[in-house]
Short mmCIF file of C-alpha atoms and ligand atoms in Angstrom, two decimals:
data_model
loop_
_atom_site.label_atom_id
_atom_site.label_comp_id
_atom_site.label_asym_id
_atom_site.label_seq_id
_atom_site.Cartn_x
_atom_site.Cartn_y
_atom_site.Cartn_z
CA MET A 1 -8.40 -35.85 -5.61
CA SER A 2 -11.80 -36.11 -3.06
CA SER A 3 -14.84 -33.78 -4.56
CA ASP A 4 -16.30 -34.27 -0.78
CA PRO A 5 -16.39 -30.48 0.49
CA SER A 6 -15.34 -31.09 3.72
CA ALA A 7 -12.08 -32.49 2.22
CA THR A 8 -10.30 -29.05 3.42
CA LEU A 9 -7.02 -31.08 4.06
CA LEU A 10 -4.33 -30.36 1.61
CA ILE A 11 -0.92 -32.82 2.51
CA ASP A 12 1.80 -33.71 -0.02
CA GLY A 13 -0.79 -33.05 -2.93
CA GLU A 14 -3.49 -34.50 -2.01
CA TRP A 15 -6.74 -33.03 -0.50
CA ARG A 16 -7.94 -35.39 2.17
CA THR A 17 -11.15 -35.50 4.38
CA GLY A 18 -10.22 -35.88 8.38
CA ALA A 19 -11.01 -38.18 11.04
CA SER A 20 -13.95 -35.81 11.72
CA THR A 21 -15.59 -32.47 10.61
CA PHE A 22 -16.02 -29.44 12.53
CA GLU A 23 -19.10 -26.82 11.68
CA VAL A 24 -18.82 -23.66 9.83
CA ALA A 25 -21.25 -20.87 10.40
CA ASP A 26 -22.97 -17.99 8.58
CA PRO A 27 -21.93 -14.99 11.57
CA ALA A 28 -25.25 -13.07 10.47
CA THR A 29 -27.76 -15.85 10.62
CA THR A 30 -25.99 -18.19 12.91
CA GLU A 31 -26.85 -21.01 10.22
CA LEU A 32 -24.69 -23.83 9.29
CA ILE A 33 -22.97 -23.33 5.99
CA GLY A 34 -20.73 -26.12 5.76
CA HIS A 35 -18.00 -28.37 7.27
CA ALA A 36 -14.50 -28.25 7.34
CA ALA A 37 -12.04 -31.32 8.20
CA ASP A 38 -10.63 -31.23 11.64
CA ALA A 39 -6.96 -31.99 10.88
CA THR A 40 -5.38 -34.66 14.08
CA THR A 41 -1.70 -34.40 15.05
CA ALA A 42 -0.75 -37.29 12.51
CA ASP A 43 -2.10 -35.08 9.81
CA ALA A 44 -0.03 -31.95 10.90
CA ARG A 45 3.16 -34.50 11.23
CA ALA A 46 2.23 -35.55 7.42
CA ALA A 47 2.11 -32.36 6.24
CA LEU A 48 5.17 -31.16 7.58
CA ASP A 49 6.99 -34.26 6.08
CA ALA A 50 5.27 -33.31 2.60
CA ALA A 51 6.90 -29.92 3.22
CA CYS A 52 10.39 -30.84 4.39
CA ALA A 53 10.78 -33.58 1.43
CA ALA A 54 9.64 -31.25 -1.09
CA PHE A 55 11.82 -27.89 0.10
CA PRO A 56 14.99 -29.21 -1.62
CA ALA A 57 13.47 -29.17 -4.99
CA TRP A 58 11.65 -26.20 -4.35
CA ARG A 59 14.23 -23.71 -3.39
CA GLY A 60 16.03 -24.98 -6.09
CA THR A 61 13.76 -23.94 -8.50
CA ASP A 62 14.27 -20.92 -10.22
CA ALA A 63 12.40 -17.77 -9.06
CA GLU A 64 10.99 -17.15 -12.37
CA THR A 65 9.20 -20.37 -12.84
CA ARG A 66 8.14 -19.52 -8.94
CA GLY A 67 6.44 -16.24 -9.82
CA GLY A 68 4.80 -18.02 -12.82
CA TYR A 69 2.69 -20.44 -10.88
CA LEU A 70 2.11 -17.38 -8.62
CA ARG A 71 0.92 -15.06 -11.29
CA ALA A 72 -1.04 -18.06 -13.20
CA ALA A 73 -3.09 -18.73 -9.03
CA ALA A 74 -3.80 -14.77 -8.86
CA THR A 75 -5.42 -15.11 -12.65
CA ALA A 76 -7.53 -18.04 -10.96
CA ILE A 77 -8.21 -16.22 -8.13
CA ARG A 78 -9.22 -13.10 -10.28
CA ALA A 79 -11.52 -14.94 -12.61
CA GLU A 80 -13.48 -16.42 -9.54
CA ARG A 81 -13.71 -13.30 -7.76
CA GLU A 82 -17.10 -13.58 -7.24
CA THR A 83 -17.59 -16.77 -6.07
CA LEU A 84 -14.26 -16.12 -3.60
CA ALA A 85 -16.27 -13.08 -2.05
CA ALA A 86 -19.81 -14.47 -1.66
CA LEU A 87 -17.66 -17.28 0.51
CA LEU A 88 -16.05 -15.18 2.35
CA THR A 89 -18.94 -12.85 3.51
CA SER A 90 -21.24 -15.89 4.59
CA GLU A 91 -18.11 -17.15 6.54
CA ASN A 92 -16.81 -13.58 7.97
CA GLY A 93 -19.92 -12.11 7.55
CA LYS A 94 -18.74 -8.37 5.90
CA PRO A 95 -20.09 -6.60 2.86
CA LEU A 96 -19.86 -7.88 -0.34
CA ALA A 97 -18.33 -5.07 -1.38
CA GLU A 98 -15.36 -5.66 0.66
CA SER A 99 -15.30 -8.94 -0.01
CA ARG A 100 -14.75 -8.47 -3.53
CA GLY A 101 -11.95 -5.63 -2.27
CA GLU A 102 -10.20 -8.11 -0.20
CA VAL A 103 -10.13 -11.10 -3.19
CA LEU A 104 -9.26 -8.72 -5.47
CA GLY A 105 -6.42 -7.93 -2.95
CA ALA A 106 -5.02 -11.26 -2.41
CA ALA A 107 -4.53 -11.54 -5.98
CA ARG A 108 -2.38 -7.99 -5.96
CA MET A 109 -0.39 -9.03 -3.61
CA LEU A 110 0.11 -12.91 -4.95
CA GLU A 111 1.47 -10.89 -8.58
CA TRP A 112 3.91 -7.95 -6.23
CA SER A 113 5.33 -11.23 -4.50
CA ALA A 114 6.03 -12.82 -8.02
CA GLU A 115 7.90 -10.10 -8.89
CA GLU A 116 9.97 -9.97 -5.33
CA GLY A 117 10.48 -14.00 -5.50
CA ARG A 118 13.17 -12.08 -8.48
CA ARG A 119 14.31 -9.24 -6.77
CA ALA A 120 15.80 -10.96 -3.75
CA TYR A 121 19.29 -9.97 -4.01
CA GLY A 122 21.91 -10.86 -2.01
CA LYS A 123 24.95 -8.38 -2.13
CA VAL A 124 28.70 -8.47 -3.04
CA THR A 125 31.07 -6.74 -0.21
CA PRO A 126 34.53 -4.59 -1.93
CA PRO A 127 37.54 -6.98 -1.04
CA ALA A 128 38.91 -7.04 2.38
CA ALA A 129 42.67 -7.71 2.55
CA ASN A 130 41.51 -11.65 2.07
CA GLY A 131 39.29 -11.26 -0.64
CA PRO A 132 35.43 -10.51 -1.74
CA GLY A 133 32.86 -11.38 0.62
CA LEU A 134 29.14 -12.28 -0.46
CA THR A 135 25.79 -12.15 1.26
CA LEU A 136 23.72 -14.64 -0.18
CA MET A 137 19.98 -14.98 0.41
CA THR A 138 18.41 -18.26 1.27
CA PRO A 139 15.02 -19.50 1.93
CA VAL A 140 14.72 -20.23 6.02
CA GLY A 141 12.79 -23.43 4.99
CA PRO A 142 9.89 -25.09 6.45
CA THR A 143 7.42 -22.37 7.75
CA LEU A 144 3.95 -22.41 9.56
CA ALA A 145 1.49 -19.64 8.71
CA ILE A 146 -1.54 -19.03 11.42
CA THR A 147 -3.99 -16.64 10.15
CA PRO A 148 -7.73 -15.03 11.38
CA TRP A 149 -10.82 -14.62 10.45
CA ASN A 150 -11.26 -11.27 9.86
CA PHE A 151 -9.34 -11.01 6.42
CA PRO A 152 -9.14 -14.43 5.59
CA ALA A 153 -8.27 -14.34 1.91
CA SER A 154 -5.65 -11.40 2.24
CA MET A 155 -4.07 -12.32 5.42
CA LEU A 156 -3.78 -16.11 4.08
CA VAL A 157 -2.74 -14.99 0.50
CA ARG A 158 0.41 -12.26 1.46
CA LYS A 159 2.13 -15.62 3.67
CA ILE A 160 1.74 -17.70 1.19
CA GLY A 161 2.48 -15.35 -2.01
CA LEU A 162 5.93 -14.13 0.04
CA ALA A 163 7.13 -17.91 1.48
CA LEU A 164 6.54 -19.51 -2.07
CA ALA A 165 8.38 -16.85 -3.85
CA ALA A 166 11.14 -16.79 -1.51
CA GLY A 167 11.09 -20.75 -2.14
CA THR A 168 10.19 -22.08 1.26
CA THR A 169 7.58 -24.23 1.52
CA LEU A 170 4.54 -23.62 3.54
CA ILE A 171 1.79 -25.08 5.94
CA VAL A 172 -1.02 -23.13 6.89
CA LYS A 173 -3.47 -23.23 9.44
CA PRO A 174 -6.41 -20.74 8.94
CA ALA A 175 -9.05 -19.97 11.75
CA GLU A 176 -11.69 -22.30 12.51
CA GLN A 177 -14.20 -19.51 11.72
CA THR A 178 -13.33 -18.86 8.19
CA PRO A 179 -11.71 -22.72 7.17
CA LEU A 180 -13.97 -22.71 3.66
CA ILE A 181 -12.57 -19.54 1.96
CA ALA A 182 -9.14 -20.65 2.65
CA ALA A 183 -9.50 -24.14 1.63
CA ALA A 184 -11.20 -22.53 -2.04
CA LEU A 185 -8.12 -20.16 -1.95
CA VAL A 186 -5.62 -22.81 -1.37
CA ARG A 187 -6.69 -25.00 -3.70
CA LEU A 188 -6.92 -22.54 -6.33
CA ILE A 189 -3.36 -21.60 -5.96
CA ASN A 190 -2.29 -24.92 -5.60
CA ASP A 191 -4.22 -25.43 -9.11
CA ALA A 192 -1.82 -23.82 -10.94
CA GLY A 193 0.74 -26.99 -10.58
CA LEU A 194 2.42 -26.43 -7.77
CA PRO A 195 4.61 -29.59 -6.93
CA ALA A 196 3.62 -31.90 -3.97
CA GLY A 197 4.67 -30.71 -0.61
CA VAL A 198 5.09 -27.20 -1.44
CA LEU A 199 1.94 -25.77 -0.07
CA GLN A 200 -0.35 -27.65 2.51
CA ASN A 201 -3.34 -26.67 4.54
CA LEU A 202 -4.67 -28.06 7.84
CA THR A 203 -7.72 -26.87 9.06
CA SER A 204 -8.81 -27.26 12.59
CA SER A 205 -10.83 -26.54 15.63
CA ARG A 206 -8.40 -27.64 18.11
CA PRO A 207 -5.20 -24.81 16.91
CA ALA A 208 -3.47 -25.15 20.27
CA GLU A 209 -2.69 -28.89 19.97
CA LEU A 210 -2.06 -29.12 16.15
CA VAL A 211 -0.12 -25.86 16.04
CA GLY A 212 1.87 -27.33 19.45
CA GLU A 213 2.42 -30.80 17.56
CA LEU A 214 4.58 -28.57 14.85
CA LEU A 215 6.20 -26.68 16.84
CA ALA A 216 7.40 -29.56 18.99
CA ASP A 217 9.47 -30.44 15.53
CA PRO A 218 12.63 -28.57 15.06
CA ARG A 219 12.51 -29.20 11.34
CA LEU A 220 9.90 -26.84 11.27
CA ARG A 221 12.01 -23.34 10.79
CA LYS A 222 9.64 -20.20 10.95
CA ILE A 223 6.33 -19.27 12.17
CA SER A 224 4.34 -16.64 10.45
CA PHE A 225 1.68 -15.25 12.87
CA THR A 226 -1.45 -13.32 12.49
CA GLY A 227 -4.09 -13.07 15.06
CA SER A 228 -4.36 -11.93 18.13
CA THR A 229 -1.10 -10.25 20.95
CA GLU A 230 -2.34 -12.98 23.36
CA VAL A 231 -1.59 -15.88 20.96
CA GLY A 232 1.02 -14.46 19.17
CA LEU A 233 3.19 -13.57 22.61
CA GLY A 234 2.41 -17.61 23.32
CA LEU A 235 4.13 -18.45 19.89
CA LEU A 236 6.80 -16.90 20.78
CA ARG A 237 7.51 -17.98 24.00
CA SER A 238 7.14 -21.42 22.73
CA THR A 239 10.20 -21.38 20.67
CA GLY A 240 11.65 -22.23 24.33
CA GLU A 241 15.63 -23.94 24.01
CA ARG A 242 15.26 -24.40 19.99
CA LEU A 243 14.85 -20.73 18.65
CA ARG A 244 13.05 -20.46 15.34
CA ARG A 245 12.39 -17.57 13.40
CA VAL A 246 8.90 -15.83 14.70
CA SER A 247 7.11 -13.34 12.60
CA LEU A 248 3.96 -11.88 14.05
CA GLU A 249 1.24 -9.19 12.91
CA MET A 250 -1.27 -8.80 16.26
CA GLY A 251 -3.42 -6.36 18.09
CA GLY A 252 -3.65 -2.23 17.35
CA HIS A 253 -4.97 0.35 19.38
CA SER A 254 -4.77 2.71 16.02
CA PRO A 255 -5.32 6.34 16.75
CA ALA A 256 -6.51 9.08 14.28
CA ILE A 257 -5.40 12.54 14.84
CA VAL A 258 -7.70 15.39 13.18
CA PHE A 259 -5.59 18.92 12.99
CA ALA A 260 -7.29 22.05 12.55
CA ASP A 261 -6.39 22.10 9.09
CA ALA A 262 -7.83 19.21 7.61
CA ASP A 263 -9.83 19.11 4.59
CA LEU A 264 -13.17 17.93 7.19
CA ASP A 265 -15.32 16.33 4.41
CA ALA A 266 -12.49 14.04 3.63
CA ALA A 267 -11.48 13.29 6.48
CA ALA A 268 -15.20 12.59 8.12
CA ALA A 269 -15.50 9.81 4.89
CA ALA A 270 -11.69 8.49 5.66
CA ILE A 271 -12.45 8.08 9.24
CA THR A 272 -15.47 6.37 8.38
CA ALA A 273 -14.44 3.98 6.47
CA ALA A 274 -10.72 3.35 8.52
CA LYS A 275 -13.43 2.91 11.60
CA PHE A 276 -16.32 1.21 10.06
CA THR A 277 -14.97 -1.52 7.36
CA ASN A 278 -15.59 -5.21 8.47
CA ALA A 279 -17.69 -3.93 11.69
CA GLY A 280 -14.33 -2.21 12.91
CA GLN A 281 -13.18 -6.10 13.55
CA SER A 282 -9.48 -4.92 11.99
CA CYS A 283 -6.15 -4.71 13.51
CA THR A 284 -5.53 -1.22 11.69
CA ALA A 285 -9.19 -0.11 12.56
CA ILE A 286 -9.23 3.65 13.96
CA ASN A 287 -9.83 3.13 17.58
CA ARG A 288 -9.45 6.23 19.53
CA LEU A 289 -9.79 9.57 17.36
CA PHE A 290 -8.24 12.76 18.92
CA VAL A 291 -9.73 16.03 17.30
CA HIS A 292 -8.28 19.48 17.27
CA ARG A 293 -10.79 21.87 19.28
CA ASP A 294 -11.21 23.95 16.88
CA VAL A 295 -12.86 21.67 14.37
CA ARG A 296 -14.45 19.29 16.78
CA GLU A 297 -18.18 20.08 16.40
CA ASP A 298 -17.79 20.43 12.71
CA LEU A 299 -16.18 16.76 11.62
CA VAL A 300 -18.29 15.05 14.59
CA ALA A 301 -21.67 16.42 12.82
CA ARG A 302 -20.10 15.25 9.83
CA LEU A 303 -19.08 11.81 10.63
CA GLU A 304 -22.88 11.44 12.89
CA GLU A 305 -24.42 12.19 9.46
CA LYS A 306 -22.36 9.45 7.97
CA ALA A 307 -22.79 6.97 10.84
CA ALA A 308 -26.75 6.94 10.46
CA ALA A 309 -26.55 6.26 6.74
CA LEU A 310 -24.50 3.18 7.52
CA ARG A 311 -27.23 0.08 6.89
CA VAL A 312 -26.60 -2.76 9.55
CA GLY A 313 -27.17 -6.13 7.69
CA HIS A 314 -26.73 -9.41 6.29
CA GLY A 315 -23.16 -8.67 4.21
CA ALA A 316 -24.81 -10.64 1.31
CA GLU A 317 -27.46 -8.14 0.70
CA ASP A 318 -27.33 -4.99 -1.32
CA GLY A 319 -26.37 -1.80 0.55
CA THR A 320 -25.46 -3.48 3.74
CA ASN A 321 -22.58 -1.32 4.92
CA ILE A 322 -21.82 -3.08 8.25
CA GLY A 323 -22.59 -6.95 8.80
CA PRO A 324 -22.52 -8.86 12.05
CA LEU A 325 -19.34 -9.36 14.59
CA ILE A 326 -18.21 -12.64 14.01
CA ASP A 327 -19.51 -13.95 17.46
CA GLN A 328 -21.62 -13.18 20.92
CA ALA A 329 -17.96 -13.15 22.52
CA GLY A 330 -16.84 -10.07 20.04
CA LEU A 331 -20.13 -8.68 21.21
CA GLU A 332 -19.99 -8.68 24.57
CA LYS A 333 -16.48 -6.66 24.37
CA VAL A 334 -17.98 -3.91 22.53
CA GLU A 335 -20.79 -4.01 24.97
CA ARG A 336 -18.32 -4.11 27.70
CA HIS A 337 -16.28 -0.84 26.60
CA VAL A 338 -19.27 1.40 25.97
CA LYS A 339 -20.89 0.40 29.04
CA ASP A 340 -17.74 1.17 30.92
CA ALA A 341 -17.42 4.37 28.71
CA VAL A 342 -20.57 5.69 29.40
CA ALA A 343 -20.75 4.91 33.69
CA LYS A 344 -17.40 7.20 33.65
CA GLY A 345 -18.69 10.18 31.73
CA ALA A 346 -18.84 9.20 27.88
CA ARG A 347 -21.71 10.81 25.41
CA VAL A 348 -23.41 8.34 22.97
CA LEU A 349 -23.99 10.24 19.76
CA CYS A 350 -25.51 7.90 18.17
CA GLY A 351 -25.71 3.91 18.47
CA GLY A 352 -24.40 2.41 21.68
CA LYS A 353 -26.61 -0.94 21.74
CA ARG A 354 -27.52 -3.86 20.21
CA TRP A 355 -28.70 -3.70 17.00
CA THR A 356 -32.22 -5.45 16.35
CA PRO A 357 -33.40 -6.56 12.89
CA GLU A 358 -36.59 -6.51 11.50
CA ARG A 359 -35.66 -10.38 10.25
CA ALA A 360 -35.77 -12.67 12.65
CA GLU A 361 -33.27 -15.11 10.29
CA LEU A 362 -30.38 -12.38 11.48
CA LYS A 363 -29.67 -14.26 14.55
CA GLY A 364 -26.12 -12.72 14.48
CA ALA A 365 -24.16 -10.46 16.89
CA PHE A 366 -24.70 -7.11 15.62
CA TYR A 367 -23.93 -3.97 16.96
CA GLU A 368 -24.77 -0.40 15.60
CA PRO A 369 -22.55 2.17 14.61
CA THR A 370 -21.53 4.00 17.70
CA ILE A 371 -19.96 7.79 18.22
CA LEU A 372 -18.94 8.43 21.50
CA ALA A 373 -17.99 11.80 22.44
CA ASP A 374 -16.11 13.17 25.93
CA VAL A 375 -13.88 9.87 26.09
CA ASP A 376 -11.17 9.98 28.90
CA HIS A 377 -8.30 8.07 29.26
CA GLY A 378 -9.56 5.99 32.60
CA MET A 379 -12.34 4.34 30.31
CA ALA A 380 -11.49 0.78 29.38
CA ILE A 381 -11.98 1.70 25.26
CA SER A 382 -8.99 3.98 25.43
CA GLN A 383 -6.59 1.34 26.39
CA GLU A 384 -8.15 -2.03 24.65
CA GLU A 385 -8.89 -2.78 21.53
CA THR A 386 -12.23 -2.80 20.63
CA PHE A 387 -12.56 -4.69 17.43
CA GLY A 388 -15.79 -3.32 16.95
CA PRO A 389 -18.00 -0.31 15.25
CA VAL A 390 -17.56 1.90 18.37
CA LEU A 391 -15.65 5.35 17.75
CA PRO A 392 -14.49 7.42 20.54
CA VAL A 393 -13.66 10.41 20.25
CA PHE A 394 -11.36 12.66 22.41
CA THR A 395 -10.35 16.63 21.68
CA PHE A 396 -7.06 18.36 21.81
CA GLU A 397 -5.34 21.47 21.61
CA ASP A 398 -2.04 20.52 21.82
CA ASP A 399 -0.57 19.45 18.45
CA ASP A 400 2.49 18.44 19.64
CA ALA A 401 1.45 16.43 23.17
CA VAL A 402 -1.37 14.39 21.14
CA VAL A 403 1.60 12.77 19.77
CA ASP A 404 2.39 11.69 22.92
CA GLN A 405 -1.12 10.86 24.01
CA ALA A 406 -1.30 9.16 20.50
CA ASN A 407 1.55 6.90 21.38
CA ALA A 408 0.51 6.17 25.04
CA THR A 409 -0.57 2.58 23.91
CA ALA A 410 1.64 -0.68 24.59
CA TYR A 411 0.75 -1.26 20.49
CA GLY A 412 2.31 -0.19 17.19
CA LEU A 413 0.38 -0.89 14.46
CA ALA A 414 -1.49 1.80 12.89
CA ALA A 415 -1.89 5.68 12.94
CA TYR A 416 -4.07 8.25 10.63
CA VAL A 417 -3.49 11.55 10.60
CA PHE A 418 -5.62 14.61 8.52
CA GLY A 419 -4.68 18.07 8.04
CA SER A 420 -2.57 20.14 5.28
CA ASP A 421 0.18 22.11 6.71
CA PHE A 422 3.17 19.62 5.76
CA ARG A 423 6.00 20.51 8.16
CA ARG A 424 2.97 19.88 11.14
CA LEU A 425 2.26 16.40 9.19
CA TRP A 426 5.58 15.67 8.39
CA ARG A 427 6.26 16.42 12.52
CA THR A 428 3.58 14.21 13.64
CA LEU A 429 4.81 11.28 11.29
CA ASP A 430 8.29 11.30 12.44
CA ARG A 431 7.51 10.88 15.84
CA LEU A 432 4.22 8.74 15.86
CA GLU A 433 5.38 4.99 16.83
CA PHE A 434 3.42 2.96 14.48
CA GLY A 435 4.42 0.55 11.84
CA VAL A 436 1.77 2.14 9.46
CA ILE A 437 0.36 5.56 9.06
CA GLY A 438 -2.30 6.87 6.48
CA VAL A 439 -1.60 10.59 5.73
CA ASN A 440 -5.05 11.36 4.56
CA GLU A 441 -5.38 8.06 3.85
CA PRO A 442 -7.92 5.48 5.33
CA ALA A 443 -6.09 2.20 3.89
CA PRO A 444 -2.93 2.40 4.27
CA VAL A 445 -2.19 -1.12 3.11
CA ARG A 446 -0.75 -1.56 -0.15
CA PRO A 447 1.56 -4.57 -1.66
CA GLU A 448 4.57 -1.91 -2.23
CA LEU A 449 4.46 -0.69 1.22
CA PRO A 450 5.38 -2.73 4.29
CA PHE A 451 3.57 -4.10 6.37
CA GLY A 452 2.79 -4.65 10.41
CA GLY A 453 3.89 -3.40 13.66
CA MET A 454 5.84 -1.76 16.61
CA LYS A 455 5.95 -2.77 20.16
CA ASN A 456 3.34 -5.21 21.06
CA SER A 457 1.68 -5.16 17.22
CA GLY A 458 4.26 -7.31 15.93
CA GLN A 459 7.84 -8.22 14.56
CA GLU A 460 8.91 -8.36 10.86
CA ARG A 461 7.38 -7.08 7.96
CA GLU A 462 4.81 -8.60 4.91
CA GLY A 463 4.45 -6.42 1.86
CA GLY A 464 7.00 -3.90 0.51
CA SER A 465 10.73 -4.69 -0.76
CA GLU A 466 11.09 -5.57 2.94
CA GLY A 467 8.35 -8.43 3.10
CA ILE A 468 10.26 -11.16 0.87
CA GLU A 469 13.09 -10.96 3.71
CA GLY A 470 10.72 -12.64 6.38
CA TYR A 471 11.17 -15.53 4.71
CA LEU A 472 14.91 -15.56 3.93
CA GLU A 473 17.90 -15.83 5.86
CA HIS A 474 21.31 -13.82 5.22
CA LYS A 475 24.40 -16.04 4.56
CA ALA A 476 27.39 -14.42 4.89
CA VAL A 477 29.96 -15.58 2.66
CA ALA A 478 34.12 -14.65 2.96
CA PHE A 479 36.08 -15.65 0.50
CA LYS A 480 40.26 -16.19 0.98
CA LEU A 481 41.53 -15.40 -2.44
P1 LIG B 501 -9.08 -14.02 17.10
O1 LIG B 501 -8.94 -13.56 19.29
O2 LIG B 501 -9.03 -12.94 16.81
O3 LIG B 501 -9.68 -14.85 16.99
P2 LIG B 501 -6.58 -15.62 17.37
O4 LIG B 501 -5.68 -15.41 18.03
O5 LIG B 501 -7.16 -16.44 18.42
O6 LIG B 501 -7.04 -14.53 17.33
O7 LIG B 501 -6.45 -16.19 15.94
C1 LIG B 501 -5.96 -16.06 15.21
C2 LIG B 501 -5.33 -17.62 14.58
O8 LIG B 501 -4.78 -18.09 15.49
C3 LIG B 501 -6.20 -18.76 14.05
O9 LIG B 501 -5.96 -19.22 13.11
C4 LIG B 501 -6.43 -19.50 15.74
O10 LIG B 501 -6.88 -20.80 15.20
C5 LIG B 501 -5.32 -19.30 15.88
N1 LIG B 501 -4.72 -19.89 17.14
C6 LIG B 501 -5.99 -19.55 18.53
N2 LIG B 501 -5.37 -19.72 19.43
C7 LIG B 501 -4.37 -20.72 19.41
C8 LIG B 501 -2.69 -20.84 19.99
N3 LIG B 501 -3.20 -21.26 21.45
N4 LIG B 501 -1.77 -21.86 19.20
C9 LIG B 501 -1.95 -21.98 18.40
N5 LIG B 501 -2.53 -21.01 17.09
C10 LIG B 501 -3.71 -20.31 17.41
#
């Protein structure tokens, strides 16, 4: 095993350096923090060869044994939580407290997966005229997992946990911005004693080329993608003549609806968390806040107070609530949305501009936490995902019409509802066209619940008892007795 820190390729049980490397930067300072191996198409082929060779034995391993590896990996991740969190923050920029939470969430997801593998039950159907029938669950086969930079630990580990628990072998291709946390996690999981070839890691700065090589090979049976809608739809189309399973978790445009009977203090705290966590760079981040006219002023005053108290800075520093955006392109999108909204009549209640650090070394793409009032549907921010710390506020009066407004988007990942009247809450969540709904809850993602979107936000689910199905095929068996 290579001890070179840029040996970030795991292929057939062996850590390898690449023919070349690419640079990894701290988004808060833009300084170099390390190098990752740049996988070639030959590495991709070797990884798929290994995943295919390891598959028969892995699928034949009993679920309890597979779960044992995952539990050991979760324990190792918990033990390394501080080091992993620091690495995550240095690559992604998010505050350390958020990184700690994400690492812990990754361990919890592995533990959930370990148990779900044992519950991948099939079915026995009542005898028909000729005899009984069975539905058997069988692992889908060598899978490629493509993961993003915004939750580089949890998105990666949840795919690894479910795939391995189901008996599928896996190649992971983490985002080019965050390859080091991925390699560190894969190392811990692999070190739990996985047989060679069960898990491979391919870091790359040229994802299209690398992934293209794998897609051309019919032995690859599934892609599990988390990232932008544009790339996800491209992957879906790429299956061409040879269909393979594709699970997608893509962009969002989450509404939050605050009814007049909401607990405003609790709602303000929850909305602040659901908007500004990870500097708004989350596919479940609130992108449109709809507030009932009767409570608008009271709620917005509370939100302004909370936004003003958020400290922007380097994620590794104590007290930081908002780190940098991942890059300049992300910052420019945020600026474009705010500029467009203001030109069309929105009012900036706080923020509305780049954050200027006192310390010169913070050269990253920082933006102040921002609240916009008087937002309407003609503005870009009301149509597109912002992926930044900007909260646009709409006002409504009709409790039913606001649900139509919330649904008026091509996306359908997360939605939030705040209120206390049970009938109204129920009616609303029943009509919302979103895969994940928080009711007075800012963090609706839990291992026990299926996570995923409707419409252009995705297909299939990760988590819940549904999650393991993403890595299983149904095989129907009819007996004639
Ligand atoms: P973002 O815009 O948030 O970076 P992307 O969809 O570009 O989201 O990236 C998510 C993941 O998809 C990353 O691992 C990235 O390397 C990968 N990716 C980007 N472009 C492609 C592509 N053309 N084919 C396959 N994977 C890609």
